[in-house]
Amino acid sequence: MSGELWQLTAVEAVSLLKKKEVSPLELVEASAARITAVEPAVNALPTLCLDRARDHAKRLMAGEGREAAGEAGWLGGLPVSIKDLTDVAGVRTTYGSPLFADHVPARSHPVVERIERMGGIVMGKSNTPEFGAGGSTFNEVFGRTRNPWNTSLTCGGSTGGGAVSLATGEVFLAQGTDHGGSLRRPGTYCSVVGLRPSPGRVTRGTVNNLWSSLSVQGPMARTVADLALALDAMAGHCLHDPMTFDAPAVSFSAAVARPTAPRHVAFTADYNGHMAIDHDIREICTRMARRFEELGCIVEDASPDIGAIDEAFLNLRSQAFVVDRELQLAAHRDKIKPDIIWNTERGLQQSPSAVAWAERERAAFYRRVVAFFQTYDLLVTPGSPTAAFDVMLRHPETIAGKKPENYMAGSTVNSVITLTSCPAIAVPCGFDRHGRPVGLQLVGRPRGEAALLQAAALYEQLLGLERLLPIDPRPGTVPPSS
């Protein structure tokens, strides 16, 4: 049986763990064997901690964690990956930067402490762009992570290594972060599910932008039920993060087990013409969004007015980069990639009025979104404006036939939603004519993760695409630009 364990869903594996029909150590060894088999082709988990994982498995088997075993989100010895932006005690953690190429933290990030307390076993660190900045996963420390559906293509970013570690069966759950789409875009490119939770749902712990809601921690998985399990393991109040709040009385897993379809679904291909989307992506997503009607939903073409929110996002993101990168840029400019330099200097050069305007624009947009959700239960958009592109590129060469203005242009369909603080999930919806995964972005009401996960679960059951995973890495060529 051990040779097939990596093919189980997380929910299935945890069920076997609870019944003691499989041990944590058996799962760790199955995960380690799968990593050995596929890692050379994809470079998803460049830093492994297998002995640490085995030791954790043995402690669980000896009775560690009994106090948490009855809690929602108990993982019981399930192998997981942790993004290389997030500290794991005693494990090399580089943040994808040459500045931290040899960094080994003494203490884990609070979200890792929570995952491990819930019985998650860390197998390794998943690859990320430098400091998580970028829609393609590569850095000067570990190189490029490749898409398992076609290893000539990018897996997206910035939680690209996490998405690939799931799609290939290396681990059962993945932790990641999302600022402008970093859990959603790799989910779309790799045909897995990635959730950007509401700010405060999951601790960010050690960040310097503690009062900013732009960047969040969250889970990725192969199925929506697995995603709910991961969110249960991660969610809750944390003293180290002033924005966090208590986990819900009814677990997300329980909500997904009894899903209710949304009544009124809004779909927009491009936010009323404000977004560049490749023709093939537009056509596939428009067609596949209509399939919500098969669940009894009313589906209408509708979108909140986004105004100039894309510019507001760049202003606020640039200000966040000043907080995070100003001192490093002053001391180590030659070791920082151009995209980060551009984003940080943009923040340093913009006026206080530009930041103030962005905050006013965001507040007005949020009020429009709240009004929009008085009519609609769910907003559906394309998960990305393009399909996965050449792994050697920093961003798509073109979007809808036009050259992107900056490296963030490929994530704008996601970053618009970041500024709403609404939860959003990437769900697979099919493939383009070149066999590249295509996905939808589902957006729920503020703090509405339970209803959002229910809608995603019903849509997943309708399509059945999750049954295609996990996969062996597939070589291929780069399709021509749309």
CSV table of C-alpha atoms in Angstrom, one decimal:
chain,number,residue,atom,x,y,z
A,1,MET,CA,0.0,0.0,0.0
A,2,SER,CA,2.9,2.4,0.8
A,3,GLY,CA,3.6,2.8,-2.9
A,4,GLU,CA,0.2,4.3,-3.5
A,5,LEU,CA,-0.1,6.5,-0.4
A,6,TRP,CA,1.1,9.6,-2.2
A,7,GLN,CA,-2.0,9.3,-4.5
A,8,LEU,CA,-4.4,9.7,-1.5
A,9,THR,CA,-6.2,13.0,-0.9
A,10,ALA,CA,-5.3,14.7,2.4
A,11,VAL,CA,-8.8,13.9,3.8
A,12,GLU,CA,-8.3,10.2,2.9
A,13,ALA,CA,-4.9,10.1,4.4
A,14,VAL,CA,-5.9,11.8,7.7
A,15,SER,CA,-8.8,9.3,7.9
A,16,LEU,CA,-6.4,6.4,7.7
A,17,LEU,CA,-4.1,8.1,10.3
A,18,LYS,CA,-7.0,8.5,12.7
A,19,LYS,CA,-7.9,4.8,12.4
A,20,LYS,CA,-4.2,3.9,12.7
A,21,GLU,CA,-4.4,2.0,9.4
A,22,VAL,CA,-1.4,3.9,8.3
A,23,SER,CA,1.3,5.6,10.4
A,24,PRO,CA,2.8,9.1,10.1
A,25,LEU,CA,6.2,7.5,9.3
A,26,GLU,CA,4.7,5.5,6.4
A,27,LEU,CA,3.3,8.7,4.9
A,28,VAL,CA,6.6,10.5,5.4
A,29,GLU,CA,8.5,7.7,3.6
A,30,ALA,CA,5.9,7.6,0.8
A,31,SER,CA,6.3,11.4,0.4
A,32,ALA,CA,10.1,11.1,0.5
A,33,ALA,CA,10.1,8.5,-2.2
A,34,ARG,CA,7.8,10.6,-4.4
A,35,ILE,CA,10.0,13.6,-3.9
A,36,THR,CA,13.0,11.6,-5.1
A,37,ALA,CA,11.1,10.4,-8.1
A,38,VAL,CA,9.8,13.7,-9.4
A,39,GLU,CA,11.9,16.5,-7.9
A,40,PRO,CA,14.6,16.5,-10.6
A,41,ALA,CA,12.0,17.3,-13.3
A,42,VAL,CA,10.3,20.2,-11.4
A,43,ASN,CA,12.5,21.7,-8.6
A,44,ALA,CA,9.5,22.4,-6.4
A,45,LEU,CA,11.1,21.6,-3.0
A,46,PRO,CA,14.8,22.6,-3.2
A,47,THR,CA,15.3,22.4,0.6
A,48,LEU,CA,14.3,19.1,2.3
A,49,CYS,CA,14.3,18.2,6.0
A,50,LEU,CA,13.6,14.5,5.8
A,51,ASP,CA,15.3,13.5,9.1
A,52,ARG,CA,13.4,16.3,10.9
A,53,ALA,CA,10.2,15.0,9.3
A,54,ARG,CA,10.9,11.4,10.4
A,55,ASP,CA,11.7,12.5,14.0
A,56,HIS,CA,8.4,14.4,14.1
A,57,ALA,CA,6.5,11.3,12.8
A,58,LYS,CA,8.1,9.2,15.5
A,59,ARG,CA,7.1,11.7,18.2
A,60,LEU,CA,3.5,11.6,16.9
A,61,MET,CA,3.5,7.9,17.0
A,62,ALA,CA,4.7,8.0,20.6
A,63,GLY,CA,1.7,10.1,21.6
A,64,GLU,CA,2.8,13.7,21.0
A,65,GLY,CA,-0.1,16.0,20.0
A,66,ARG,CA,-2.9,14.2,21.9
A,67,GLU,CA,-4.2,17.5,23.3
A,68,ALA,CA,-4.9,18.7,19.8
A,69,ALA,CA,-6.1,15.4,18.3
A,70,GLY,CA,-9.8,16.3,18.8
A,71,GLU,CA,-9.6,19.8,17.2
A,72,ALA,CA,-10.9,20.7,13.8
A,73,GLY,CA,-8.0,20.6,11.4
A,74,TRP,CA,-6.1,17.8,13.1
A,75,LEU,CA,-3.6,16.5,10.5
A,76,GLY,CA,-2.3,13.5,12.5
A,77,GLY,CA,1.0,13.1,10.7
A,78,LEU,CA,0.3,14.4,7.2
A,79,PRO,CA,3.3,15.5,5.1
A,80,VAL,CA,3.1,19.2,4.0
A,81,SER,CA,5.3,21.8,2.3
A,82,ILE,CA,6.1,25.3,3.7
A,83,LYS,CA,6.9,28.2,1.4
A,84,ASP,CA,10.5,29.4,1.5
A,85,LEU,CA,9.3,32.8,2.7
A,86,THR,CA,8.2,31.2,6.0
A,87,ASP,CA,10.6,30.3,8.8
A,88,VAL,CA,10.9,26.6,9.9
A,89,ALA,CA,13.1,26.1,12.9
A,90,GLY,CA,16.5,24.5,12.1
A,91,VAL,CA,15.7,24.4,8.3
A,92,ARG,CA,17.4,26.6,5.7
A,93,THR,CA,15.1,29.4,4.8
A,94,THR,CA,16.3,31.8,2.1
A,95,TYR,CA,13.2,33.9,1.1
A,96,GLY,CA,14.5,33.2,-2.4
A,97,SER,CA,17.3,35.8,-1.9
A,98,PRO,CA,21.1,35.6,-2.1
A,99,LEU,CA,21.1,37.8,0.9
A,100,PHE,CA,19.7,34.9,3.0
A,101,ALA,CA,21.2,32.0,1.1
A,102,ASP,CA,22.6,30.4,4.3
A,103,HIS,CA,20.0,31.6,6.7
A,104,VAL,CA,18.8,29.0,9.2
A,105,PRO,CA,16.1,30.4,11.7
A,106,ALA,CA,16.1,29.3,15.3
A,107,ARG,CA,12.3,29.5,15.6
A,108,SER,CA,9.4,28.7,13.2
A,109,HIS,CA,6.9,31.2,12.0
A,110,PRO,CA,3.7,31.1,14.1
A,111,VAL,CA,1.7,29.6,11.3
A,112,VAL,CA,4.3,26.7,11.0
A,113,GLU,CA,4.1,26.2,14.8
A,114,ARG,CA,0.3,26.0,14.4
A,115,ILE,CA,0.5,23.5,11.6
A,116,GLU,CA,3.0,21.3,13.4
A,117,ARG,CA,0.9,21.4,16.6
A,118,MET,CA,-2.0,20.1,14.5
A,119,GLY,CA,0.1,17.2,13.3
A,120,GLY,CA,1.3,18.5,10.0
A,121,ILE,CA,4.8,17.2,9.2
A,122,VAL,CA,7.1,19.6,7.3
A,123,MET,CA,8.9,17.7,4.4
A,124,GLY,CA,10.7,20.7,3.0
A,125,LYS,CA,10.6,24.3,1.8
A,126,SER,CA,8.8,25.1,-1.5
A,127,ASN,CA,10.5,27.4,-4.0
A,128,THR,CA,9.5,31.0,-4.4
A,129,PRO,CA,10.5,34.1,-6.4
A,130,GLU,CA,12.9,36.4,-4.5
A,131,PHE,CA,11.0,37.7,-1.5
A,132,GLY,CA,7.8,36.4,-3.1
A,133,ALA,CA,7.8,39.1,-5.8
A,134,GLY,CA,6.8,37.8,-9.2
A,135,GLY,CA,4.3,35.7,-11.2
A,136,SER,CA,7.0,33.1,-12.2
A,137,THR,CA,8.9,31.0,-9.6
A,138,PHE,CA,12.6,31.4,-10.0
A,139,ASN,CA,15.5,32.9,-7.9
A,140,GLU,CA,19.2,33.2,-7.9
A,141,VAL,CA,19.6,30.6,-5.1
A,142,PHE,CA,17.6,27.6,-6.4
A,143,GLY,CA,16.7,28.4,-10.0
A,144,ARG,CA,13.4,27.8,-11.7
A,145,THR,CA,10.4,25.7,-10.7
A,146,ARG,CA,8.7,24.0,-13.7
A,147,ASN,CA,5.0,23.3,-14.4
A,148,PRO,CA,4.3,19.5,-14.1
A,149,TRP,CA,1.7,19.7,-16.9
A,150,ASN,CA,4.5,20.9,-19.3
A,151,THR,CA,7.9,21.3,-17.8
A,152,SER,CA,8.8,24.0,-20.4
A,153,LEU,CA,6.3,26.3,-18.7
A,154,THR,CA,6.1,28.3,-15.5
A,155,CYS,CA,4.1,27.2,-12.6
A,156,GLY,CA,3.2,30.8,-11.7
A,157,GLY,CA,4.2,32.6,-8.6
A,158,SER,CA,4.8,33.2,-5.9
A,159,THR,CA,3.6,30.0,-4.2
A,160,GLY,CA,4.8,28.1,-7.3
A,161,GLY,CA,6.8,25.4,-5.5
A,162,GLY,CA,3.8,24.7,-3.3
A,163,ALA,CA,1.5,24.2,-6.2
A,164,VAL,CA,3.9,21.9,-8.0
A,165,SER,CA,4.6,19.9,-4.8
A,166,LEU,CA,0.8,19.2,-4.6
A,167,ALA,CA,0.2,18.5,-8.3
A,168,THR,CA,2.9,15.9,-8.4
A,169,GLY,CA,2.0,14.2,-5.2
A,170,GLU,CA,5.1,15.1,-3.2
A,171,VAL,CA,3.0,16.3,-0.3
A,172,PHE,CA,-0.7,16.4,0.7
A,173,LEU,CA,-1.1,20.1,1.6
A,174,ALA,CA,1.0,23.2,1.0
A,175,GLN,CA,1.3,26.5,2.9
A,176,GLY,CA,1.8,29.7,1.0
A,177,THR,CA,1.2,33.5,1.0
A,178,ASP,CA,-0.8,35.8,-1.3
A,179,HIS,CA,-0.3,39.5,-1.9
A,180,GLY,CA,-1.4,40.0,-5.6
A,181,GLY,CA,-2.4,36.4,-6.4
A,182,SER,CA,0.4,34.2,-5.1
A,183,LEU,CA,-1.9,31.4,-3.9
A,184,ARG,CA,-4.4,31.8,-6.8
A,185,ARG,CA,-2.3,32.2,-9.9
A,186,PRO,CA,-0.1,29.1,-9.3
A,187,GLY,CA,-3.3,27.2,-8.4
A,188,THR,CA,-4.7,28.2,-11.8
A,189,TYR,CA,-1.5,27.3,-13.7
A,190,CYS,CA,-1.1,23.9,-12.0
A,191,SER,CA,-4.8,22.8,-11.8
A,192,VAL,CA,-4.9,22.8,-7.9
A,193,VAL,CA,-6.9,24.8,-5.5
A,194,GLY,CA,-5.5,27.8,-3.7
A,195,LEU,CA,-7.3,30.0,-1.2
A,196,ARG,CA,-6.5,33.6,-0.3
A,197,PRO,CA,-8.3,33.9,3.0
A,198,SER,CA,-9.7,37.1,4.6
A,199,PRO,CA,-7.1,39.1,6.3
A,200,GLY,CA,-6.9,38.0,9.9
A,201,ARG,CA,-8.1,34.5,9.2
A,202,VAL,CA,-4.6,33.1,9.4
A,203,THR,CA,-1.7,34.6,11.3
A,204,ARG,CA,1.1,36.5,9.5
A,205,GLY,CA,3.1,36.5,12.7
A,206,THR,CA,6.4,38.0,12.0
A,207,VAL,CA,5.9,40.5,9.2
A,208,ASN,CA,6.7,44.2,9.5
A,209,ASN,CA,3.5,45.2,7.8
A,210,LEU,CA,1.4,43.9,10.7
A,211,TRP,CA,-1.4,46.4,10.1
A,212,SER,CA,-1.6,46.0,6.4
A,213,SER,CA,-4.2,43.6,4.9
A,214,LEU,CA,-2.5,43.2,1.5
A,215,SER,CA,-0.4,40.0,2.2
A,216,VAL,CA,-2.0,37.0,3.9
A,217,GLN,CA,-1.0,33.4,4.7
A,218,GLY,CA,-3.1,30.6,3.3
A,219,PRO,CA,-3.4,27.0,2.1
A,220,MET,CA,-3.2,25.1,-1.2
A,221,ALA,CA,-4.5,21.6,-1.9
A,222,ARG,CA,-5.5,19.2,-4.6
A,223,THR,CA,-9.2,19.2,-3.6
A,224,VAL,CA,-11.6,21.7,-1.9
A,225,ALA,CA,-12.2,19.3,1.0
A,226,ASP,CA,-8.4,19.1,1.5
A,227,LEU,CA,-8.3,22.9,1.4
A,228,ALA,CA,-10.9,23.2,4.1
A,229,LEU,CA,-9.0,20.8,6.3
A,230,ALA,CA,-5.8,22.9,5.8
A,231,LEU,CA,-7.6,26.1,6.6
A,232,ASP,CA,-9.0,24.5,9.8
A,233,ALA,CA,-5.4,23.7,10.8
A,234,MET,CA,-4.2,27.2,10.1
A,235,ALA,CA,-7.0,29.5,11.2
A,236,GLY,CA,-7.5,31.2,14.5
A,237,HIS,CA,-6.4,34.0,16.8
A,238,CYS,CA,-2.7,34.6,17.3
A,239,LEU,CA,-1.2,36.9,19.8
A,240,HIS,CA,1.6,37.8,17.4
A,241,ASP,CA,-0.8,39.2,14.7
A,242,PRO,CA,-3.2,42.0,15.8
A,243,MET,CA,-5.5,41.4,12.9
A,244,THR,CA,-6.3,37.7,13.7
A,245,PHE,CA,-9.6,36.5,15.1
A,246,ASP,CA,-11.0,33.3,16.5
A,247,ALA,CA,-11.7,30.3,14.3
A,248,PRO,CA,-15.5,29.7,13.5
A,249,ALA,CA,-17.6,27.6,15.8
A,250,VAL,CA,-18.5,25.4,12.7
A,251,SER,CA,-15.3,24.1,11.0
A,252,PHE,CA,-14.7,24.7,7.4
A,253,SER,CA,-14.5,21.0,6.8
A,254,ALA,CA,-17.9,20.5,8.3
A,255,ALA,CA,-19.3,23.3,6.1
A,256,VAL,CA,-17.8,21.7,2.9
A,257,ALA,CA,-19.2,18.3,3.9
A,258,ARG,CA,-22.7,19.8,3.7
A,259,PRO,CA,-22.4,22.3,0.8
A,260,THR,CA,-25.1,24.7,-0.2
A,261,ALA,CA,-25.0,26.2,-3.7
A,262,PRO,CA,-25.0,30.0,-4.1
A,263,ARG,CA,-28.3,31.4,-5.4
A,264,HIS,CA,-27.1,34.3,-7.5
A,265,VAL,CA,-23.7,34.2,-9.3
A,266,ALA,CA,-22.1,37.1,-11.1
A,267,PHE,CA,-19.5,36.4,-13.8
A,268,THR,CA,-17.2,38.9,-15.4
A,269,ALA,CA,-14.5,38.1,-18.0
A,270,ASP,CA,-12.7,41.5,-17.6
A,271,TYR,CA,-14.3,43.7,-15.0
A,272,ASN,CA,-16.5,45.5,-17.5
A,273,GLY,CA,-13.7,45.9,-20.0
A,274,HIS,CA,-11.1,47.2,-17.5
A,275,MET,CA,-8.9,44.1,-17.8
A,276,ALA,CA,-6.8,42.6,-20.6
A,277,ILE,CA,-7.6,38.8,-20.9
A,278,ASP,CA,-6.3,36.5,-23.6
A,279,HIS,CA,-9.0,35.4,-26.1
A,280,ASP,CA,-8.8,31.7,-25.3
A,281,ILE,CA,-8.9,32.3,-21.6
A,282,ARG,CA,-11.9,34.6,-21.9
A,283,GLU,CA,-13.8,32.0,-24.1
A,284,ILE,CA,-13.1,29.0,-21.8
A,285,CYS,CA,-13.8,30.9,-18.5
A,286,THR,CA,-17.0,32.4,-19.9
A,287,ARG,CA,-18.3,29.0,-21.0
A,288,MET,CA,-17.2,27.2,-17.8
A,289,ALA,CA,-18.7,29.8,-15.5
A,290,ARG,CA,-22.1,29.1,-17.0
A,291,ARG,CA,-21.8,25.6,-15.6
A,292,PHE,CA,-22.9,27.0,-12.2
A,293,GLU,CA,-26.3,26.9,-13.7
A,294,GLU,CA,-26.2,23.1,-13.5
A,295,LEU,CA,-26.1,23.6,-9.7
A,296,GLY,CA,-29.3,25.6,-9.8
A,297,CYS,CA,-27.6,28.9,-9.7
A,298,ILE,CA,-28.7,32.1,-11.5
A,299,VAL,CA,-25.7,33.2,-13.5
A,300,GLU,CA,-25.5,36.8,-14.8
A,301,ASP,CA,-22.8,38.9,-16.4
A,302,ALA,CA,-22.0,41.5,-13.7
A,303,SER,CA,-19.1,43.2,-12.0
A,304,PRO,CA,-18.6,45.9,-9.4
A,305,ASP,CA,-17.2,49.1,-10.8
A,306,ILE,CA,-13.4,48.7,-10.1
A,307,GLY,CA,-12.6,52.4,-10.9
A,308,ALA,CA,-8.9,52.9,-10.9
A,309,ILE,CA,-8.2,50.2,-8.3
A,310,ASP,CA,-5.3,48.7,-10.3
A,311,GLU,CA,-3.4,51.9,-9.9
A,312,ALA,CA,-4.4,52.1,-6.3
A,313,PHE,CA,-3.1,48.6,-5.7
A,314,LEU,CA,0.3,49.5,-7.2
A,315,ASN,CA,0.5,52.6,-5.0
A,316,LEU,CA,-0.3,50.6,-1.8
A,317,ARG,CA,1.9,47.6,-2.8
A,318,SER,CA,4.8,50.0,-3.5
A,319,GLN,CA,4.3,51.5,0.0
A,320,ALA,CA,4.5,48.0,1.4
A,321,PHE,CA,7.7,47.4,-0.4
A,322,VAL,CA,9.2,50.5,1.2
A,323,VAL,CA,8.4,49.0,4.6
A,324,ASP,CA,9.9,45.7,3.7
A,325,ARG,CA,12.8,46.5,1.4
A,326,GLU,CA,14.0,50.1,1.8
A,327,LEU,CA,16.8,49.2,4.2
A,328,GLN,CA,17.9,46.1,2.2
A,329,LEU,CA,17.9,48.2,-1.0
A,330,ALA,CA,20.1,50.8,0.5
A,331,ALA,CA,22.6,48.3,1.7
A,332,HIS,CA,22.5,45.5,-0.9
A,333,ARG,CA,21.1,47.0,-4.2
A,334,ASP,CA,23.4,44.8,-6.3
A,335,LYS,CA,22.0,41.6,-4.8
A,336,ILE,CA,18.3,42.5,-5.4
A,337,LYS,CA,16.4,41.7,-8.6
A,338,PRO,CA,15.2,44.6,-10.8
A,339,ASP,CA,11.4,44.0,-10.2
A,340,ILE,CA,11.9,44.6,-6.4
A,341,ILE,CA,14.1,47.6,-7.0
A,342,TRP,CA,11.4,49.1,-9.3
A,343,ASN,CA,8.6,48.4,-6.9
A,344,THR,CA,10.5,49.8,-3.9
A,345,GLU,CA,11.7,52.9,-5.7
A,346,ARG,CA,8.2,53.5,-7.0
A,347,GLY,CA,7.1,53.7,-3.3
A,348,LEU,CA,9.9,55.9,-2.3
A,349,GLN,CA,9.2,58.3,-5.1
A,350,GLN,CA,5.4,58.6,-4.8
A,351,SER,CA,3.9,61.4,-2.9
A,352,PRO,CA,1.9,61.2,0.4
A,353,SER,CA,-1.0,62.4,-1.7
A,354,ALA,CA,-0.7,59.4,-4.0
A,355,VAL,CA,-0.9,57.0,-1.0
A,356,ALA,CA,-3.8,59.0,0.4
A,357,TRP,CA,-5.6,58.8,-2.9
A,358,ALA,CA,-5.1,55.1,-3.1
A,359,GLU,CA,-6.6,54.6,0.4
A,360,ARG,CA,-9.6,56.7,-0.6
A,361,GLU,CA,-10.0,54.8,-3.9
A,362,ARG,CA,-9.8,51.5,-2.0
A,363,ALA,CA,-12.4,52.5,0.5
A,364,ALA,CA,-14.8,53.6,-2.2
A,365,PHE,CA,-14.2,50.4,-4.0
A,366,TYR,CA,-14.9,48.3,-0.9
A,367,ARG,CA,-18.2,50.1,-0.4
A,368,ARG,CA,-19.2,49.3,-4.0
A,369,VAL,CA,-18.2,45.6,-3.4
A,370,VAL,CA,-20.4,45.4,-0.3
A,371,ALA,CA,-23.3,46.8,-2.2
A,372,PHE,CA,-22.6,44.3,-5.0
A,373,PHE,CA,-22.8,41.4,-2.6
A,374,GLN,CA,-26.2,42.5,-1.5
A,375,THR,CA,-27.4,41.2,-4.8
A,376,TYR,CA,-24.9,38.4,-5.6
A,377,ASP,CA,-23.6,35.6,-3.5
A,378,LEU,CA,-20.5,34.8,-5.5
A,379,LEU,CA,-18.3,36.7,-8.0
A,380,VAL,CA,-16.6,34.6,-10.7
A,381,THR,CA,-13.7,35.8,-12.9
A,382,PRO,CA,-10.9,34.2,-14.9
A,383,GLY,CA,-8.1,32.9,-12.6
A,384,SER,CA,-5.4,34.5,-14.7
A,385,PRO,CA,-5.4,36.6,-17.8
A,386,THR,CA,-3.1,34.1,-19.7
A,387,ALA,CA,-2.3,30.4,-19.5
A,388,ALA,CA,1.1,29.3,-18.2
A,389,PHE,CA,4.0,30.8,-20.3
A,390,ASP,CA,7.6,30.0,-21.0
A,391,VAL,CA,9.4,29.1,-17.7
A,392,MET,CA,12.4,31.2,-18.9
A,393,LEU,CA,10.3,34.4,-18.8
A,394,ARG,CA,9.7,36.7,-15.8
A,395,HIS,CA,6.1,37.4,-17.0
A,396,PRO,CA,4.0,36.9,-20.1
A,397,GLU,CA,5.3,38.4,-23.3
A,398,THR,CA,1.9,39.6,-24.2
A,399,ILE,CA,-1.6,39.8,-22.6
A,400,ALA,CA,-4.4,40.0,-25.2
A,401,GLY,CA,-1.8,40.9,-27.8
A,402,LYS,CA,-0.2,43.8,-25.8
A,403,LYS,CA,3.1,43.9,-24.0
A,404,PRO,CA,2.6,44.2,-20.2
A,405,GLU,CA,3.5,47.5,-18.6
A,406,ASN,CA,5.2,45.9,-15.6
A,407,TYR,CA,5.8,42.5,-14.0
A,408,MET,CA,2.5,42.7,-12.0
A,409,ALA,CA,0.3,43.1,-15.0
A,410,GLY,CA,-0.3,39.3,-15.2
A,411,SER,CA,-1.8,39.3,-11.8
A,412,THR,CA,-4.1,42.3,-12.0
A,413,VAL,CA,-7.2,40.1,-12.2
A,414,ASN,CA,-6.3,38.8,-8.8
A,415,SER,CA,-4.8,41.9,-7.2
A,416,VAL,CA,-8.1,43.8,-7.7
A,417,ILE,CA,-9.7,41.3,-5.3
A,418,THR,CA,-6.8,41.6,-2.9
A,419,LEU,CA,-8.0,45.2,-2.2
A,420,THR,CA,-11.5,44.0,-1.3
A,421,SER,CA,-10.2,41.9,1.6
A,422,CYS,CA,-12.7,39.3,0.4
A,423,PRO,CA,-11.7,35.6,0.4
A,424,ALA,CA,-11.0,34.2,-3.1
A,425,ILE,CA,-10.2,30.8,-4.3
A,426,ALA,CA,-8.7,29.4,-7.6
A,427,VAL,CA,-10.5,26.4,-8.9
A,428,PRO,CA,-9.6,24.4,-12.1
A,429,CYS,CA,-12.1,24.6,-14.9
A,430,GLY,CA,-10.4,22.9,-17.8
A,431,PHE,CA,-7.5,23.1,-20.3
A,432,ASP,CA,-6.7,25.2,-23.3
A,433,ARG,CA,-6.1,23.8,-26.8
A,434,HIS,CA,-2.4,23.3,-25.9
A,435,GLY,CA,-3.2,21.3,-22.8
A,436,ARG,CA,-2.4,24.1,-20.3
A,437,PRO,CA,-4.6,24.3,-17.2
A,438,VAL,CA,-7.2,27.0,-17.0
A,439,GLY,CA,-9.0,28.1,-13.8
A,440,LEU,CA,-11.7,30.4,-12.4
A,441,GLN,CA,-11.3,32.8,-9.5
A,442,LEU,CA,-14.3,32.6,-7.1
A,443,VAL,CA,-14.8,35.5,-4.8
A,444,GLY,CA,-16.9,35.4,-1.6
A,445,ARG,CA,-18.4,37.9,0.7
A,446,PRO,CA,-16.1,39.5,3.3
A,447,ARG,CA,-15.1,36.8,5.8
A,448,GLY,CA,-17.3,34.4,3.9
A,449,GLU,CA,-14.8,31.5,3.5
A,450,ALA,CA,-17.4,28.8,4.5
A,451,ALA,CA,-19.9,29.7,1.8
A,452,LEU,CA,-17.1,30.2,-0.7
A,453,LEU,CA,-15.6,26.8,0.0
A,454,GLN,CA,-19.0,25.3,-0.4
A,455,ALA,CA,-19.5,26.8,-3.8
A,456,ALA,CA,-16.0,25.7,-4.8
A,457,ALA,CA,-16.7,22.1,-3.6
A,458,LEU,CA,-19.9,21.8,-5.6
A,459,TYR,CA,-18.3,23.2,-8.7
A,460,GLU,CA,-15.4,20.7,-8.2
A,461,GLN,CA,-17.8,17.8,-7.9
A,462,LEU,CA,-19.5,18.9,-11.1
A,463,LEU,CA,-16.3,18.9,-13.2
A,464,GLY,CA,-14.3,16.1,-11.5
A,465,LEU,CA,-11.0,17.6,-12.6
A,466,GLU,CA,-9.4,16.9,-9.2
A,467,ARG,CA,-9.4,13.2,-10.2
A,468,LEU,CA,-6.6,13.9,-12.7
A,469,LEU,CA,-4.2,14.6,-9.9
A,470,PRO,CA,-1.5,13.8,-8.8
A,471,ILE,CA,0.4,13.6,-12.1
A,472,ASP,CA,3.9,12.7,-13.3
A,473,PRO,CA,5.8,15.6,-14.7
A,474,ARG,CA,5.3,15.9,-18.5
A,475,PRO,CA,7.9,17.4,-20.9
A,476,GLY,CA,6.6,19.6,-23.6
A,477,THR,CA,7.2,22.7,-25.8
A,478,VAL,CA,6.2,26.3,-25.3
A,479,PRO,CA,3.0,27.1,-27.3
A,480,PRO,CA,2.9,30.3,-29.4
A,481,SER,CA,1.5,33.4,-27.7
A,482,SER,CA,-2.2,34.0,-28.1
